[in-house]
PDB file of C-alpha atoms in Angstrom:
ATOM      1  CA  UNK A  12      25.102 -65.426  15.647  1.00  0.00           C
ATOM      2  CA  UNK A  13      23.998 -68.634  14.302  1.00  0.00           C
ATOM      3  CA  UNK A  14      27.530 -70.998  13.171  1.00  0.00           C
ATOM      4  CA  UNK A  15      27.163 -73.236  10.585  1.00  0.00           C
ATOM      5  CA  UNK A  16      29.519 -75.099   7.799  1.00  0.00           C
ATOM      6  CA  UNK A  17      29.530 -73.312   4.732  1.00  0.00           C
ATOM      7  CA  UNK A  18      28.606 -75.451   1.594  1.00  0.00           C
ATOM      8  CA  UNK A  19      31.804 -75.393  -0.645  1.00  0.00           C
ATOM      9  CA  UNK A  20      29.873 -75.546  -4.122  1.00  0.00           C
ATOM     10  CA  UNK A  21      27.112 -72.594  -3.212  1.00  0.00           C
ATOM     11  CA  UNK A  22      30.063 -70.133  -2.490  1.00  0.00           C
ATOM     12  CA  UNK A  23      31.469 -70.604  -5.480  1.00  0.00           C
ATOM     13  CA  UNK A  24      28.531 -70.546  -7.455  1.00  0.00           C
ATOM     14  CA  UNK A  25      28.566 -66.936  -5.542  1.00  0.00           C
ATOM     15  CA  UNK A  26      31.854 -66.627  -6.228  1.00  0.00           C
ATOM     16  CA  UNK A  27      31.434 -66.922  -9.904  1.00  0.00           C
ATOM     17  CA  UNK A  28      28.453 -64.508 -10.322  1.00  0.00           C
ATOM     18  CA  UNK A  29      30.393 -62.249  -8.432  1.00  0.00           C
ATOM     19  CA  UNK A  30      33.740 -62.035 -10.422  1.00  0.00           C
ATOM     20  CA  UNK A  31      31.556 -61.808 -13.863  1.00  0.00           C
ATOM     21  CA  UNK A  32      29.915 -58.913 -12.527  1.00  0.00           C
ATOM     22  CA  UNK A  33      32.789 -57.258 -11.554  1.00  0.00           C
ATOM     23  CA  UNK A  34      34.948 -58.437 -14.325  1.00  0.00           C
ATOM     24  CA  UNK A  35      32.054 -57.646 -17.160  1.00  0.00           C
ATOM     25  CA  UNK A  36      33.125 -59.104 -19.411  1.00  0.00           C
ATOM     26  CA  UNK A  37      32.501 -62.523 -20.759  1.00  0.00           C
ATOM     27  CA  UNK A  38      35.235 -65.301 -19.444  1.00  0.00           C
ATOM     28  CA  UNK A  39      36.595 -68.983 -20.055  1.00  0.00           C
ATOM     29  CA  UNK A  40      36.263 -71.823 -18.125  1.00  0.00           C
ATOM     30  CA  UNK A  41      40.498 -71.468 -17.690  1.00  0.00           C
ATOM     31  CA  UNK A  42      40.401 -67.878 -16.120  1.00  0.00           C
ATOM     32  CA  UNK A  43      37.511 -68.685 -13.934  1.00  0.00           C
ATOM     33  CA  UNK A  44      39.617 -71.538 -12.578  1.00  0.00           C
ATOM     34  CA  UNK A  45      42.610 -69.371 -12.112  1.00  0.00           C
ATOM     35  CA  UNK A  46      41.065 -65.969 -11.103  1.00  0.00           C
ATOM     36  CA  UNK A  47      38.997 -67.873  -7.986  1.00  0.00           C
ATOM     37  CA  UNK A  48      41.416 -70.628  -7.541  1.00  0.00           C
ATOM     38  CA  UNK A  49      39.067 -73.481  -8.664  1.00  0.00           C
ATOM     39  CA  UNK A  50      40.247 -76.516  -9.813  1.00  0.00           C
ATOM     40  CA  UNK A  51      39.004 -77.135 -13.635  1.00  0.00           C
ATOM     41  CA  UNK A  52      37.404 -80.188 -12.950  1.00  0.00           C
ATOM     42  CA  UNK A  53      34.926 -78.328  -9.971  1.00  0.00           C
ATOM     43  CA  UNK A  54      34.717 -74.993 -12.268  1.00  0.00           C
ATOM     44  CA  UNK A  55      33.551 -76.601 -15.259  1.00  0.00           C
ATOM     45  CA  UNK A  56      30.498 -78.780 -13.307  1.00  0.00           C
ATOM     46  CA  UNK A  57      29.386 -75.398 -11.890  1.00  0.00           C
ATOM     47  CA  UNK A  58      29.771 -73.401 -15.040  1.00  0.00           C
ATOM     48  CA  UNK A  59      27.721 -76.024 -17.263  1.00  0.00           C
ATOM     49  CA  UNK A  60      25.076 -76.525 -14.282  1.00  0.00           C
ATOM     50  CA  UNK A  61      24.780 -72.672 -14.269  1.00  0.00           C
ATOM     51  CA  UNK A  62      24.555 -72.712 -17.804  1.00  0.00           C
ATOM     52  CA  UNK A  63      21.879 -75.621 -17.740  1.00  0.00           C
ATOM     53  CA  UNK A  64      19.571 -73.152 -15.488  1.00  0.00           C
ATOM     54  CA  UNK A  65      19.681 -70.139 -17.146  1.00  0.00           C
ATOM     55  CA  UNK A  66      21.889 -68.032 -15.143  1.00  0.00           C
ATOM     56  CA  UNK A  67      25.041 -68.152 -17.162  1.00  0.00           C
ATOM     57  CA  UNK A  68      25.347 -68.051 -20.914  1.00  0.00           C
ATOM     58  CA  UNK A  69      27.728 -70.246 -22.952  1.00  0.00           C
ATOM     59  CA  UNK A  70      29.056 -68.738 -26.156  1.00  0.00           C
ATOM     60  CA  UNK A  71      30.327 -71.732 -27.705  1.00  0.00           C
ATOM     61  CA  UNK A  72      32.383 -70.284 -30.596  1.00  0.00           C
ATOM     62  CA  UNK A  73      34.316 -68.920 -27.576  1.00  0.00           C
ATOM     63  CA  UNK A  74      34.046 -71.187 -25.427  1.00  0.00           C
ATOM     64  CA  UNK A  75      33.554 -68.335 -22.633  1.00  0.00           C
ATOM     65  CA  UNK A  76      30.364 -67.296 -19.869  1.00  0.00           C
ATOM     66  CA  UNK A  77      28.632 -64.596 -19.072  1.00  0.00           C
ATOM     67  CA  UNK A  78      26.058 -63.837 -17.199  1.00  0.00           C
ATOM     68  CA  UNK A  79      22.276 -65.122 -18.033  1.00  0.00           C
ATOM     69  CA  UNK A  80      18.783 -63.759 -18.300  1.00  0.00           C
ATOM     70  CA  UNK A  81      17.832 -65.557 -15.363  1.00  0.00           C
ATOM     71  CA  UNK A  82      19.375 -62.644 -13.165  1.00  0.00           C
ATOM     72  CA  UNK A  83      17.912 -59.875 -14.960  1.00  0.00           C
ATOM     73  CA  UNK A  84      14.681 -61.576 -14.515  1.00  0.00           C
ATOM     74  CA  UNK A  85      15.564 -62.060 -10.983  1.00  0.00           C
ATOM     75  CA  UNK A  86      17.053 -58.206 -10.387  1.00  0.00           C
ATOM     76  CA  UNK A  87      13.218 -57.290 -12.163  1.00  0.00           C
ATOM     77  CA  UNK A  88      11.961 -58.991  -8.976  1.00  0.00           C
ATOM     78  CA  UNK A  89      14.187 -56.901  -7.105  1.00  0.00           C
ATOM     79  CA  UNK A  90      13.815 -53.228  -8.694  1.00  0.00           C
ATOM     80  CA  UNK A  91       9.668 -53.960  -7.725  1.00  0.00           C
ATOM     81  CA  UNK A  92      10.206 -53.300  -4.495  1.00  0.00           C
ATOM     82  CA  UNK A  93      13.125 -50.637  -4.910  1.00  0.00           C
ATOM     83  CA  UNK A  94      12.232 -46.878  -4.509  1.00  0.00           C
ATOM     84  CA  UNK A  95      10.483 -46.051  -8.082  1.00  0.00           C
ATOM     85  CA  UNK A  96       8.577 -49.278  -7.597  1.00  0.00           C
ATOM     86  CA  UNK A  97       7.145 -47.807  -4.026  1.00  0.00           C
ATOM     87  CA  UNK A  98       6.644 -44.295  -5.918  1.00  0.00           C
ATOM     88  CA  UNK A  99       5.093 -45.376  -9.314  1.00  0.00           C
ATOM     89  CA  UNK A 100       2.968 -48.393  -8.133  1.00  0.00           C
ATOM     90  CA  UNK A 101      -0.018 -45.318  -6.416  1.00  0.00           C
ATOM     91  CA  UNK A 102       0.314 -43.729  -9.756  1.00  0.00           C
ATOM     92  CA  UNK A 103      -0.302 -46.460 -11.661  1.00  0.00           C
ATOM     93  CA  UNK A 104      -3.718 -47.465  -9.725  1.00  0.00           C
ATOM     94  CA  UNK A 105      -4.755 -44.028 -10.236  1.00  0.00           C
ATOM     95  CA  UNK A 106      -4.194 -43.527 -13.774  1.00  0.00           C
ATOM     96  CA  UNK A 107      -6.092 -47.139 -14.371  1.00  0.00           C
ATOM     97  CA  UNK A 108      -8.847 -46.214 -12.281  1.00  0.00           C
ATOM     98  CA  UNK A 109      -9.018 -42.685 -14.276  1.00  0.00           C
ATOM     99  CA  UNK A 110      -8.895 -44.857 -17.695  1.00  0.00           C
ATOM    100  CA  UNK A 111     -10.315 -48.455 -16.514  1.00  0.00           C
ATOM    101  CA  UNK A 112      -7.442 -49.575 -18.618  1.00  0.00           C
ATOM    102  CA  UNK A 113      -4.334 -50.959 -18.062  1.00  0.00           C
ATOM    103  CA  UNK A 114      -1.338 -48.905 -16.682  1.00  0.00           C
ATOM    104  CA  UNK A 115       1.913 -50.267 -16.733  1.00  0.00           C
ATOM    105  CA  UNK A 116       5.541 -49.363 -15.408  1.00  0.00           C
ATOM    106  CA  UNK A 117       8.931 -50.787 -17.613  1.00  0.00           C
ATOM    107  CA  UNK A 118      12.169 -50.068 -18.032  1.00  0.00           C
ATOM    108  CA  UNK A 119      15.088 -50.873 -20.724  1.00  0.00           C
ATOM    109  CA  UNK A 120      17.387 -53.497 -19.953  1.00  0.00           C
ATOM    110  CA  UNK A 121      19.941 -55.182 -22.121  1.00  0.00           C
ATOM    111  CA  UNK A 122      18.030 -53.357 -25.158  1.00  0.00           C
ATOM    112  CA  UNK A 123      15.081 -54.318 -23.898  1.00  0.00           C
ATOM    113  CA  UNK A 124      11.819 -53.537 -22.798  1.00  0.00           C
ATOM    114  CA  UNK A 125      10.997 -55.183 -19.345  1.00  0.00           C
ATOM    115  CA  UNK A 126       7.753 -54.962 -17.478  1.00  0.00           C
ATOM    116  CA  UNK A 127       8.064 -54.802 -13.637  1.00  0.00           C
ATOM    117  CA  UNK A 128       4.319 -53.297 -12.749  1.00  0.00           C
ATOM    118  CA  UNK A 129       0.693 -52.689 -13.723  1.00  0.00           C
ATOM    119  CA  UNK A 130      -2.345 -52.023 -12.275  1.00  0.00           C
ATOM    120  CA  UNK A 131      -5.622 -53.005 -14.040  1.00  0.00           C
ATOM    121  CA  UNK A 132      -9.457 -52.418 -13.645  1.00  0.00           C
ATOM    122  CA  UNK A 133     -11.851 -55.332 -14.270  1.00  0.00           C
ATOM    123  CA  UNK A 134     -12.619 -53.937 -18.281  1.00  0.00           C
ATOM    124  CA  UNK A 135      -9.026 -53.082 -18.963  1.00  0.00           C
ATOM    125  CA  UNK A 136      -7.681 -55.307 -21.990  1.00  0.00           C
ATOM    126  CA  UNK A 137      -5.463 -58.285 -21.310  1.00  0.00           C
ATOM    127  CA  UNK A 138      -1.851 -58.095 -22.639  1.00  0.00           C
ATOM    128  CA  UNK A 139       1.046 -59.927 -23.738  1.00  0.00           C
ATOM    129  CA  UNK A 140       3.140 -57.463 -21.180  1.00  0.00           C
ATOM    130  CA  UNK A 141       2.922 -59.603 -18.199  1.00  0.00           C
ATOM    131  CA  UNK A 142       5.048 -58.399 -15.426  1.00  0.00           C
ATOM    132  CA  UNK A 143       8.668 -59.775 -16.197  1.00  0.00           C
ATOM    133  CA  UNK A 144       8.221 -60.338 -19.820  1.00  0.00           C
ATOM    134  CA  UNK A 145      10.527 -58.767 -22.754  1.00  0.00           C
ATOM    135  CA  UNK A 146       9.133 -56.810 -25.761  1.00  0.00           C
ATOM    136  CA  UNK A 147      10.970 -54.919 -28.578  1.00  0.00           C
ATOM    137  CA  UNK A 148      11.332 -50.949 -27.846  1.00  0.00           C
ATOM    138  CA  UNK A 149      10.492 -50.002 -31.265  1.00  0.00           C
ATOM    139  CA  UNK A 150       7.334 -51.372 -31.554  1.00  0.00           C
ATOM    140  CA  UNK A 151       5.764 -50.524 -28.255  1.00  0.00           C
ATOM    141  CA  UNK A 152       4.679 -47.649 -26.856  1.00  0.00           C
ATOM    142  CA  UNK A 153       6.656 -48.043 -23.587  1.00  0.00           C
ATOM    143  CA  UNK A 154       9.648 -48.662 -25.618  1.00  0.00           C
ATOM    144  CA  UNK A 155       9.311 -46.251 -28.234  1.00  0.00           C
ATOM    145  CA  UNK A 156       9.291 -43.140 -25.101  1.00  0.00           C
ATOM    146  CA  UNK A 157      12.335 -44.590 -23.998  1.00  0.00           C
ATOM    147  CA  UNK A 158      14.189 -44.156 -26.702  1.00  0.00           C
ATOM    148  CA  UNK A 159      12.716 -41.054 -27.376  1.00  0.00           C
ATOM    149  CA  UNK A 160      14.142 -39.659 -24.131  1.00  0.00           C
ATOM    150  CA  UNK A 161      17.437 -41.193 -25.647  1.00  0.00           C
ATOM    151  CA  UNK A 162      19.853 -39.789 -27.985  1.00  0.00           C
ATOM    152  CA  UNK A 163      19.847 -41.042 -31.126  1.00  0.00           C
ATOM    153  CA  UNK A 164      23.351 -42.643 -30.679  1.00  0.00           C
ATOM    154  CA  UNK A 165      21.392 -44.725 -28.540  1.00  0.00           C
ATOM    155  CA  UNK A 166      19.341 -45.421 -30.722  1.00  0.00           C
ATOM    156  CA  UNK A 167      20.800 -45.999 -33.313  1.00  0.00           C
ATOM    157  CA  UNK A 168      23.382 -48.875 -31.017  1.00  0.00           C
ATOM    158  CA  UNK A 169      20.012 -50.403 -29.623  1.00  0.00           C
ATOM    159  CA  UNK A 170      18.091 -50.781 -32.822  1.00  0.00           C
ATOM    160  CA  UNK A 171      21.053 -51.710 -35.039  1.00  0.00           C
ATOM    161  CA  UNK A 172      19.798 -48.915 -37.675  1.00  0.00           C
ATOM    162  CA  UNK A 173      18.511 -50.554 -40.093  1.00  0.00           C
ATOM    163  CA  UNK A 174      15.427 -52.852 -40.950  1.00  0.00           C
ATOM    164  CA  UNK A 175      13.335 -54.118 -37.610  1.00  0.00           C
ATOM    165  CA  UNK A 176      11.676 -57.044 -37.561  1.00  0.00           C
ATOM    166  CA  UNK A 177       7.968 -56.412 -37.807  1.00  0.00           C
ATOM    167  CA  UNK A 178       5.261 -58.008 -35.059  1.00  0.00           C
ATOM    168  CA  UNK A 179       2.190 -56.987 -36.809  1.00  0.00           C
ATOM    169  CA  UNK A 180       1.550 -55.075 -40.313  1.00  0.00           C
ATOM    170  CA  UNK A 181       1.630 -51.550 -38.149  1.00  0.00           C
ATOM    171  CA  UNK A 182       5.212 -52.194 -36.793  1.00  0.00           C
ATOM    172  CA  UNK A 183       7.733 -49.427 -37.978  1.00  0.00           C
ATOM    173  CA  UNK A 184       9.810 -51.943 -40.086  1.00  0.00           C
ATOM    174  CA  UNK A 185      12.736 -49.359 -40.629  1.00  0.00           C
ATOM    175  CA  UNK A 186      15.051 -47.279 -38.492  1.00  0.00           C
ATOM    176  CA  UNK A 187      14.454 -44.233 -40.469  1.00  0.00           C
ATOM    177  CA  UNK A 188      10.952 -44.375 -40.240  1.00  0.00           C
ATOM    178  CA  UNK A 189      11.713 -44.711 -36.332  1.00  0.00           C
ATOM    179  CA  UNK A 190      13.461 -41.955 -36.122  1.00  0.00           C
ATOM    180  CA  UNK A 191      10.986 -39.428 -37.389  1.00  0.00           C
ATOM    181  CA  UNK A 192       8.220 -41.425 -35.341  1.00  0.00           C
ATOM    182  CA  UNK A 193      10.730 -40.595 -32.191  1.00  0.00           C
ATOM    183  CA  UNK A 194      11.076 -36.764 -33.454  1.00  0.00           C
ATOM    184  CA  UNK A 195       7.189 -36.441 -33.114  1.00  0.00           C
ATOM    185  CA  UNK A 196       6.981 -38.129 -29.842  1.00  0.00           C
ATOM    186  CA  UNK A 197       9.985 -35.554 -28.131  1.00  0.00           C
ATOM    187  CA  UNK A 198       8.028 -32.659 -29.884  1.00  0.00           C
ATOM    188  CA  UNK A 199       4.121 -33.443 -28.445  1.00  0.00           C
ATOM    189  CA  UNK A 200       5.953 -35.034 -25.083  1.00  0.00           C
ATOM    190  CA  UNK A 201       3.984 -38.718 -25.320  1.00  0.00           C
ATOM    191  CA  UNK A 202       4.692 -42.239 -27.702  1.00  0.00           C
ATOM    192  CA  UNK A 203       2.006 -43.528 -29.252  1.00  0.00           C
ATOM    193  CA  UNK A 204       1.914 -47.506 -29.985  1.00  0.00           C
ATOM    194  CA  UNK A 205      -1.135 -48.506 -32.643  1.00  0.00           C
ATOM    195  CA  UNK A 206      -1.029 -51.906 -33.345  1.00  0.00           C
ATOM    196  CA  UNK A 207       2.393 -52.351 -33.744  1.00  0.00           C
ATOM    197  CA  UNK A 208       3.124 -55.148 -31.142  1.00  0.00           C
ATOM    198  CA  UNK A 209      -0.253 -56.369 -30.926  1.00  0.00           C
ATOM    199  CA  UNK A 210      -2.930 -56.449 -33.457  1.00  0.00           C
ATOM    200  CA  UNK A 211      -5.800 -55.424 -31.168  1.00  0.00           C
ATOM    201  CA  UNK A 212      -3.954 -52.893 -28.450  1.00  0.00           C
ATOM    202  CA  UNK A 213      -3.453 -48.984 -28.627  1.00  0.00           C
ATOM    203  CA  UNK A 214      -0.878 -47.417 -26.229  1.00  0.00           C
ATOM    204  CA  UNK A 215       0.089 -44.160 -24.925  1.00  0.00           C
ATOM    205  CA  UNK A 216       3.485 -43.781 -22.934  1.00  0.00           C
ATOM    206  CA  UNK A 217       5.921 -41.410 -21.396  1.00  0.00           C
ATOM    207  CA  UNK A 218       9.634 -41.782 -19.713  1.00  0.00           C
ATOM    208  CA  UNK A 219       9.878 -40.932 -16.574  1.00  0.00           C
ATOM    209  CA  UNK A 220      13.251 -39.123 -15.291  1.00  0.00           C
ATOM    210  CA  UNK A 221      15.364 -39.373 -12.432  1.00  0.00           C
ATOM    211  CA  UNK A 222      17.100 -36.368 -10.285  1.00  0.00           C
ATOM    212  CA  UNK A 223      19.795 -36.570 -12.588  1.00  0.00           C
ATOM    213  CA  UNK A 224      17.744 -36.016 -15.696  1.00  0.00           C
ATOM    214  CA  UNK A 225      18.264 -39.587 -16.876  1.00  0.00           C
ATOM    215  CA  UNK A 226      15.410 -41.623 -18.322  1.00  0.00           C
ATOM    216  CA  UNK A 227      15.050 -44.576 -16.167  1.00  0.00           C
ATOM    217  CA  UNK A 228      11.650 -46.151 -17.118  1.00  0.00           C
ATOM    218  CA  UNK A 229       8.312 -45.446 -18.774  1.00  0.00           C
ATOM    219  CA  UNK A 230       4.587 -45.267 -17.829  1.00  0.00           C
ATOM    220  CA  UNK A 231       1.738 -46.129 -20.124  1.00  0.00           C
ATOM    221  CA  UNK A 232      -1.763 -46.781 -21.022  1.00  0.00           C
ATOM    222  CA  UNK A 233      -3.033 -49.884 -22.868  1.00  0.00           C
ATOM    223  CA  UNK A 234      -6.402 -50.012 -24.246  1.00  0.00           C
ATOM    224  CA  UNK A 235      -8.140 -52.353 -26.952  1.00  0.00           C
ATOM    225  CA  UNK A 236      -7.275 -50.044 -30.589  1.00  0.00           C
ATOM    226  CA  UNK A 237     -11.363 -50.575 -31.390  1.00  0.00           C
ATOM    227  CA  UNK A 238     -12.248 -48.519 -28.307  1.00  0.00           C
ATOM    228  CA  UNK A 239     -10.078 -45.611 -29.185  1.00  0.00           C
ATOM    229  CA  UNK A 240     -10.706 -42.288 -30.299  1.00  0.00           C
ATOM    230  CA  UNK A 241      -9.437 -38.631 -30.586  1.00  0.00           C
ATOM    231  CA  UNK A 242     -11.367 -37.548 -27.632  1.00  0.00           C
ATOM    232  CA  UNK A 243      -9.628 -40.792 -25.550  1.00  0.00           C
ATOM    233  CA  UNK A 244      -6.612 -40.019 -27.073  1.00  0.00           C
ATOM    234  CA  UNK A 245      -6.515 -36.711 -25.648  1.00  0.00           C
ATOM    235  CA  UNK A 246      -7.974 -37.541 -22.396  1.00  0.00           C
ATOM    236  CA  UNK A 247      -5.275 -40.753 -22.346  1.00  0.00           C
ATOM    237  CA  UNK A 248      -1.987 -38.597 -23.377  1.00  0.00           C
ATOM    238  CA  UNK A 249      -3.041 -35.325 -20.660  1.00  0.00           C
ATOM    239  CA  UNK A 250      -3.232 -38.170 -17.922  1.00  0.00           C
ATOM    240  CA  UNK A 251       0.180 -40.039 -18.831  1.00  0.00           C
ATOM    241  CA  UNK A 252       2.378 -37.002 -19.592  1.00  0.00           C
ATOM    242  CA  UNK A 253       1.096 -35.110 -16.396  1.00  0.00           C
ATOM    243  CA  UNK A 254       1.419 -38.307 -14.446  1.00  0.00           C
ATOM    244  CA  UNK A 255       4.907 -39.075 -16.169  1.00  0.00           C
ATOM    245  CA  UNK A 256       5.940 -35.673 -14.693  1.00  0.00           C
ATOM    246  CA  UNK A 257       4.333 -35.762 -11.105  1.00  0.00           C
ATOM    247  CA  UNK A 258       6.212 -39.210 -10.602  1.00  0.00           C
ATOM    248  CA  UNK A 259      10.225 -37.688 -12.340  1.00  0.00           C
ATOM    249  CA  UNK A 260       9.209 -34.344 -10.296  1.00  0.00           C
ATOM    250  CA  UNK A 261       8.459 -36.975  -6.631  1.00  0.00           C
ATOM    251  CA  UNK A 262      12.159 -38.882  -7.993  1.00  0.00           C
ATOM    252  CA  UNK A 263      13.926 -35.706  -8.206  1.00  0.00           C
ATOM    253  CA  UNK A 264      13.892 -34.354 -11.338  1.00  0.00           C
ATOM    254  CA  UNK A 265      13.878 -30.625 -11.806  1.00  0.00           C
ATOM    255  CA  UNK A 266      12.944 -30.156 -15.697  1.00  0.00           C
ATOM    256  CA  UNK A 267       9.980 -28.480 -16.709  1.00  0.00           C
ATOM    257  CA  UNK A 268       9.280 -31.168 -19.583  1.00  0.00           C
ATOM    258  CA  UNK A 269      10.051 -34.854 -20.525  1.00  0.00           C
ATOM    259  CA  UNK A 270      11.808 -34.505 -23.578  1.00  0.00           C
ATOM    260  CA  UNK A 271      14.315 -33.062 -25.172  1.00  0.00           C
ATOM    261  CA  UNK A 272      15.172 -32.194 -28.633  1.00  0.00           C
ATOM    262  CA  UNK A 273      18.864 -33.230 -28.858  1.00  0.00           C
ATOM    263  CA  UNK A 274      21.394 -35.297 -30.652  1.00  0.00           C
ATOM    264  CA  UNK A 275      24.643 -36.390 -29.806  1.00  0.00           C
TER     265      UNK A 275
END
């Protein structure tokens, strides 16, 4: 075993992170000093330099931290290599080679939508989803399955129930209107985004389920809106809802379909 000095300020930087994961909950500069035993004057250089890169957040009203975006963009990194990564990624390639479009893998996070993988052919469209970006789930399609396979408490929490903030003239602008646009989606098994996040794309998505019937991500299709038709749309949805299924059924899940028709 290699022996080495360890550097005071990274262990409490990991020190830090650590106690505001466990803790979860957002805390001030005073009870990070007491709960790890920091003086003030060494606590508060850390905080605000952690702050300064992105992996704390400052609410300044409250004068307390939490943690930042930085480290969800960082655990993204992660999950891409974790188990569904290693089990979606084949399935992705062949749905895009099926398609020549665009297949993508995301999951929800923090109310999110947040890419982690894609496969593409050489005449698949170009996206704004590049692999760790955010989106809105009500206007995509990868977004909109997820919260189909949610209930609408869920919902309702995510999306704030009420008006949505449009991206394009197509975006469902109201949670009502979501709502029945999620009823459709649990009842033909596949979410359908056109237009809504991107004036030129057409998607078709489907969660994917782990062996505990939980929704943990969503697989989809993108494909320039001026290519598509109902014979592509058919083709598109039979690929992603059997593929959606083949990859839940290889993580465990034992349902014979995707969604569900329930409410909480």
């Amino acid at each position: 075993m290699n022996h080495f000095k360890k550097n005071k300020s990274a262990s409490r930087v990991m020190e830090i992170l650590s106690l505001l994961s466990t803790e979860k909950r957002p805390l001030t500069l005073a009870e990070v000093s007491q709960m790890l035993n920091i003086p003030k004057s060494s606590a508060f250089e850390i905080l605000y330099t952690m702050v300064d890169q992105g992996f704390l957040e400052e609410n300044e009203k409250l004068k307390t931290f939490e943690l930042g975006i930085k480290l969800y963009e960082i655990g993204a990194s992660v999950l891409a290599n974790t188990e569904m990564h290693q089990v979606v990624h084949p399935f992705l390639d062949e749905m895009s080679a099926k398609t020549g479009e665009t297949a993508f893998l995301a999951i929800e996070n923090q109310g999110e939508l947040l890419y982690l993988d894609k496969a593409e052919s050489l005449s698949s469209v170009r996206t704004t989803g590049t692999l760790g970006s955010r989106m809105p789930l009500y206007c995509t399609g990868l977004g909109k399955a997820l919260l189909a396979a949610y209930s609408d408490d869920r919902v309702k929490e995510i999306t704030g129930g009420g008006a949505l903030v449009p991206k394009t003239p197509y975006t469902i602008s109201h949670y009502d209107d979501l709502v029945r646009d999620l009823n459709l989606i649990r009842q033909r098994g596949y979410a359908i985004d056109n237009r809504e996040n991107e004036l030129e794309v057409f998607c078709v998505a489907a969660a994917i389920y782990d062996q505990f019937n939980k929704p943990i991500g969503a697989i989809s299709i993108a494909s320039l809106a001026s290519k598509m038709n109902e014979d592509r749309l058919q083709k598109f949805s039979e690929i992603v809802v059997e593929t959606a299924l083949m990859i839940s059924r290889r993580l465990g899940f034992l349902g014979k379909q995707l969604y569900f028709n329930f409410k909480e």
